[in-house]
Amino acid sequence: MNSLDTEVLRQAFDWLEAGHRVHLATVVKTWGSAPRQAGAMAAIRGDGRLVGSVSGGCIEDDLIVKAQAGELPTRPSLVNYGVTQDEAAKFGLPCGGSLTLVIEALDRFEWIASVVESTEAQQLVARLINLKTGQSTTAPARPGQKTELTGDSCQFVYGPHWRLLIIGANQTALALAEIAHMLEFQVVVCDPREEFTADFNLQGIALERGMPDDVVLSIRTDSRTAIVALTHDPKLDDMALLEALKSSAFYVGALGSVRNQSSRRERLKLFELTDAEINRLHGPVGLQIGSRTPAEIAVAVAAELVQVRRTLEDERVQLKGADQEA
């Protein structure tokens, strides 16, 4: 399963190749309780077919009606929704919520194939478009770059902004890898055991067969990286955790019961980890939803990753706002 960015752009490309008129709508700015964040996008075909989402409801309905009537702009344009209280009610936006879209006709679409190829390879891509001329260029992007509007230009960023390293290639790990890939994570699975990796074949997900502690270091773990140990083998899980807990990873978790986690914490103390470092460990890993099967455990872990990621994103937005006010 591809990420949402890739799915929307691939479908748009296929429609264009088939001769359809296609527009791309991308959220570039939000205020208040807007339902989607900057970067969310939808492709709309001339007959009203739509893939993706910019609001989860009524704005898509409005775009479909305008596409069918031939009323969507022919040049890149900024369109505001929910600016007034009446509009917010009309388009189903939360109280006080509003958003700005860039809507562009995809008459030239060579860049789409390039972006799809890059995002399928788990690469982050930036596209800069001049809203006056419609000209756009693409270039590699770095984690932290975001879709944003600046004067007459807009930068769009496609691909995974966050990374997930999974230790282990068992059923739970493979289920989590696929879910996390759909959640816009760049996913790496690490397992040195050949019996677990011989038949590994997950599209868009990298496999590392090195020792876990070496891989934690080699991927250059940063503050946009999560690390989850799922092997149930302390020799492998603990090796990864020894490096992960000392790193700047935003999330470190390990599978195991409360009793096993207590024993693991005692073992980690023997390796001169500080209490603060050990207390960073999420264990038992995942939200407590009563999960039992590998797939259910994967859902619980993915849910906690989203929860922690969103909390960090909200904190960064608040800090940025405070800096701008200072």
XYZ file of C-alpha atoms in Angstrom:
326
model
C 0.000 0.000 0.000
C 1.397 3.408 -0.991
C 1.253 6.597 1.057
C -1.662 8.962 0.474
C 0.579 11.456 -1.360
C 1.606 8.759 -3.817
C -1.920 7.416 -4.299
C -3.397 10.847 -5.076
C -0.650 11.795 -7.529
C -0.567 8.388 -9.205
C -4.329 8.491 -9.781
C -4.073 12.029 -11.126
C -1.336 10.901 -13.522
C -3.427 7.944 -14.740
C -6.441 10.203 -15.347
C -4.327 12.675 -17.293
C -2.832 9.935 -19.448
C -6.354 8.767 -20.223
C -7.199 12.251 -21.506
C -9.252 13.599 -18.605
C -9.228 17.155 -17.272
C -7.752 17.075 -13.747
C -7.271 19.642 -10.986
C -5.171 19.286 -7.850
C -6.349 20.979 -4.647
C -3.858 21.297 -1.788
C -4.368 22.758 1.676
C -1.695 25.429 2.174
C -2.927 27.309 5.230
C -5.348 26.704 8.090
C -6.814 28.679 10.950
C -8.592 27.449 14.062
C -10.083 23.964 14.068
C -9.610 23.141 10.388
C -10.224 19.414 9.726
C -7.079 18.835 7.621
C -3.585 20.264 7.884
C -1.367 21.971 5.306
C -0.246 19.450 2.698
C -3.513 17.508 2.522
C -4.624 17.204 -1.088
C -7.230 15.872 -3.474
C -7.273 15.318 -7.234
C -10.572 16.088 -8.974
C -11.442 14.795 -12.434
C -13.566 16.825 -14.824
C -16.559 14.510 -14.385
C -16.417 14.798 -10.584
C -14.369 11.719 -9.692
C -12.183 12.535 -6.685
C -9.314 10.915 -4.781
C -7.785 12.241 -1.561
C -9.193 14.680 0.968
C -8.912 18.342 1.936
C -11.702 18.523 4.516
C -13.316 15.121 4.840
C -16.701 16.255 3.514
C -18.438 19.329 2.200
C -15.515 21.132 0.590
C -14.918 18.062 -1.559
C -18.591 18.218 -2.552
C -18.155 21.847 -3.613
C -15.041 21.013 -5.648
C -16.871 18.163 -7.394
C -19.786 20.439 -8.361
C -17.409 23.087 -9.693
C -15.366 20.513 -11.616
C -18.487 19.147 -13.292
C -19.570 22.687 -14.214
C -16.103 23.567 -15.554
C -15.748 26.300 -12.915
C -12.403 25.335 -11.365
C -9.591 27.805 -12.189
C -7.375 27.288 -15.206
C -4.376 28.949 -13.497
C -3.013 28.225 -9.990
C -5.344 30.043 -7.604
C -5.833 30.556 -3.887
C -9.329 29.672 -2.674
C -10.540 30.298 0.886
C -13.192 28.262 2.685
C -14.853 28.948 6.008
C -13.710 32.549 6.389
C -17.156 33.691 7.583
C -19.412 31.976 10.103
C -21.965 31.276 7.357
C -19.321 29.651 5.144
C -18.019 27.557 8.032
C -21.547 26.258 8.571
C -22.127 25.754 4.840
C -18.982 23.688 4.345
C -19.179 21.744 7.590
C -16.033 23.245 9.134
C -15.693 23.259 12.929
C -16.571 26.488 14.710
C -13.904 29.054 13.904
C -12.146 26.816 11.365
C -11.053 27.950 7.919
C -8.521 26.916 5.297
C -6.884 28.070 2.095
C -6.402 25.828 -0.918
C -4.154 26.136 -3.931
C -6.128 24.767 -6.872
C -4.196 24.099 -10.068
C -5.064 22.571 -13.417
C -2.680 19.721 -14.200
C -2.152 20.473 -17.876
C 1.580 19.733 -17.618
C 2.209 16.658 -15.576
C 5.765 15.488 -16.195
C 6.657 16.405 -12.618
C 4.028 14.010 -11.250
C 5.760 10.883 -12.547
C 9.038 12.040 -11.010
C 7.440 12.775 -7.640
C 5.569 9.450 -7.594
C 8.790 7.589 -8.340
C 10.609 9.412 -5.529
C 7.876 8.984 -2.925
C 7.536 5.277 -3.758
C 11.268 5.045 -2.982
C 10.528 6.707 0.389
C 12.214 9.963 -0.618
C 11.038 13.412 0.419
C 10.421 15.841 -2.476
C 9.723 19.573 -2.529
C 7.924 21.355 -5.380
C 7.973 25.143 -5.658
C 5.271 26.749 -7.775
C 4.991 30.377 -8.840
C 1.307 31.243 -8.477
C 1.551 34.057 -11.054
C 3.238 32.114 -13.855
C 2.276 28.536 -12.947
C 5.872 27.412 -13.373
C 7.074 24.777 -10.921
C 10.331 23.060 -10.044
C 11.120 20.018 -7.907
C 14.086 19.218 -5.692
C 14.965 16.836 -2.854
C 13.541 17.982 0.483
C 14.659 17.411 4.034
C 12.630 16.354 7.106
C 11.064 19.403 8.665
C 10.250 21.171 5.409
C 6.514 21.682 5.065
C 3.890 22.773 2.598
C 3.621 26.542 3.027
C 2.562 29.704 1.235
C 5.037 32.592 0.866
C 3.943 35.616 -1.128
C 3.389 34.624 -4.751
C 5.029 31.225 -4.295
C 3.970 28.017 -2.638
C 6.120 25.101 -1.552
C 4.573 21.648 -1.527
C 6.352 18.764 0.200
C 5.569 15.147 -0.710
C 6.676 11.925 0.930
C 7.463 10.679 4.453
C 8.386 13.361 7.000
C 8.845 10.806 9.790
C 10.779 7.527 10.058
C 10.108 4.270 11.874
C 12.720 1.615 12.594
C 11.174 -1.731 13.542
C 13.366 -4.341 15.185
C 12.135 -7.763 14.110
C 10.467 -9.187 11.021
C 7.727 -11.272 12.655
C 3.986 -11.022 11.945
C 3.438 -8.097 14.283
C 6.370 -6.203 12.801
C 5.223 -6.732 9.206
C 1.681 -5.622 10.033
C 3.026 -2.506 11.765
C 5.328 -1.779 8.827
C 2.416 -1.707 6.374
C 0.216 0.417 8.645
C 3.027 2.879 9.363
C 3.779 3.169 5.640
C 0.189 4.270 5.049
C 0.593 6.765 7.916
C 3.380 8.533 5.984
C 6.337 7.002 7.851
C 9.508 5.997 6.058
C 9.791 2.434 7.381
C 12.901 0.329 7.940
C 12.684 -3.240 9.276
C 15.806 -4.649 10.943
C 16.346 -8.351 11.641
C 19.659 -10.241 11.371
C 17.918 -13.646 11.515
C 17.793 -15.156 8.042
C 14.888 -17.437 8.910
C 12.718 -14.329 9.452
C 13.888 -12.336 6.436
C 14.321 -14.953 3.699
C 10.867 -14.262 2.239
C 10.674 -10.554 3.120
C 8.888 -8.689 0.342
C 7.101 -5.527 1.419
C 6.905 -2.871 -1.282
C 8.291 0.500 -0.241
C 9.745 -0.814 3.027
C 13.493 -1.208 3.511
C 15.106 -4.248 5.145
C 18.330 -4.113 7.143
C 19.974 -7.403 8.082
C 22.607 -5.896 10.388
C 22.695 -6.037 14.182
C 20.059 -3.744 15.724
C 22.425 -1.485 17.667
C 24.515 -0.906 14.545
C 21.424 -0.079 12.482
C 20.138 2.433 15.060
C 23.439 4.271 14.596
C 23.751 3.815 10.827
C 20.359 5.345 9.995
C 21.378 8.490 11.888
C 18.471 8.448 14.284
C 17.029 11.932 14.824
C 14.068 13.667 16.464
C 11.726 12.540 13.650
C 12.597 8.865 14.109
C 10.654 6.284 16.131
C 12.162 2.933 17.132
C 10.067 -0.080 18.146
C 11.552 -3.408 19.276
C 9.255 -6.363 18.524
C 11.382 -9.516 18.369
C 10.572 -10.904 21.837
C 14.288 -11.793 21.947
C 16.060 -9.730 24.645
C 19.408 -10.187 22.913
C 18.115 -8.285 19.887
C 15.574 -5.937 21.446
C 17.870 -4.790 24.243
C 20.726 -4.165 21.805
C 18.544 -1.746 19.883
C 17.209 -0.097 23.019
C 20.681 0.566 24.410
C 21.371 2.904 21.502
C 17.809 4.084 20.901
C 17.274 5.380 24.441
C 20.459 7.458 24.196
C 19.428 8.914 20.851
C 17.126 11.823 19.998
C 14.368 9.479 18.716
C 10.947 10.932 19.523
C 9.552 7.503 20.445
C 11.191 4.305 21.710
C 9.033 1.285 22.504
C 9.364 -2.449 23.156
C 6.955 -5.357 23.067
C 6.417 -7.374 26.232
C 4.270 -7.766 29.349
C 4.489 -5.503 32.376
C 6.626 -8.152 34.115
C 8.957 -8.444 31.127
C 9.268 -4.677 30.915
C 10.251 -4.502 34.585
C 12.975 -7.080 34.006
C 14.138 -5.224 30.900
C 14.457 -1.956 32.798
C 16.617 -3.660 35.398
C 18.848 -5.085 32.660
C 19.199 -1.686 31.028
C 20.435 -0.198 34.300
C 23.413 -2.563 34.126
C 24.560 -0.810 30.959
C 24.893 2.605 32.571
C 21.753 4.107 31.122
C 20.383 6.901 33.276
C 16.945 6.751 34.873
C 15.829 9.551 32.564
C 16.910 7.561 29.506
C 15.221 4.377 30.712
C 12.030 6.277 31.518
C 11.762 7.241 27.849
C 10.850 3.632 27.064
C 7.237 2.973 26.078
C 6.571 -0.488 27.403
C 4.319 -2.363 27.126
C 4.337 -0.747 23.696
C 1.176 0.741 22.172
C -2.105 2.090 23.456
C -3.967 -0.212 25.801
C -6.902 -1.332 23.626
C -7.007 -4.989 24.666
C -5.081 -6.102 21.576
C -4.076 -9.767 21.314
C -3.435 -10.740 17.696
C -0.394 -9.490 15.743
C -2.584 -7.173 13.676
C -4.323 -5.765 16.759
C -0.981 -5.145 18.469
C 0.236 -3.389 15.329
C -2.841 -1.135 15.395
C -2.203 -0.285 19.056
C 1.434 0.600 18.374
C 0.577 2.663 15.300
C -2.087 4.539 17.274
C 0.416 5.476 19.968
C 2.917 6.605 17.331
C 0.284 8.895 15.848
C -0.652 10.197 19.297
C 2.945 11.061 20.200
C 3.708 12.464 16.737
C 0.673 14.748 16.764
C 1.501 15.985 20.258
C 4.996 16.912 19.086
C 3.659 18.628 15.969
C 1.198 20.674 18.048
C 3.978 21.683 20.455
C 6.169 22.809 17.554
C 3.329 24.882 16.100
C 2.744 26.534 19.499
C 6.473 27.285 19.884
C 6.623 28.771 16.398
C 3.617 30.935 17.164
C 5.171 32.113 20.427
C 8.421 32.992 18.623
C 6.537 35.032 16.022
C 4.669 36.945 18.718
C 7.848 37.697 20.683
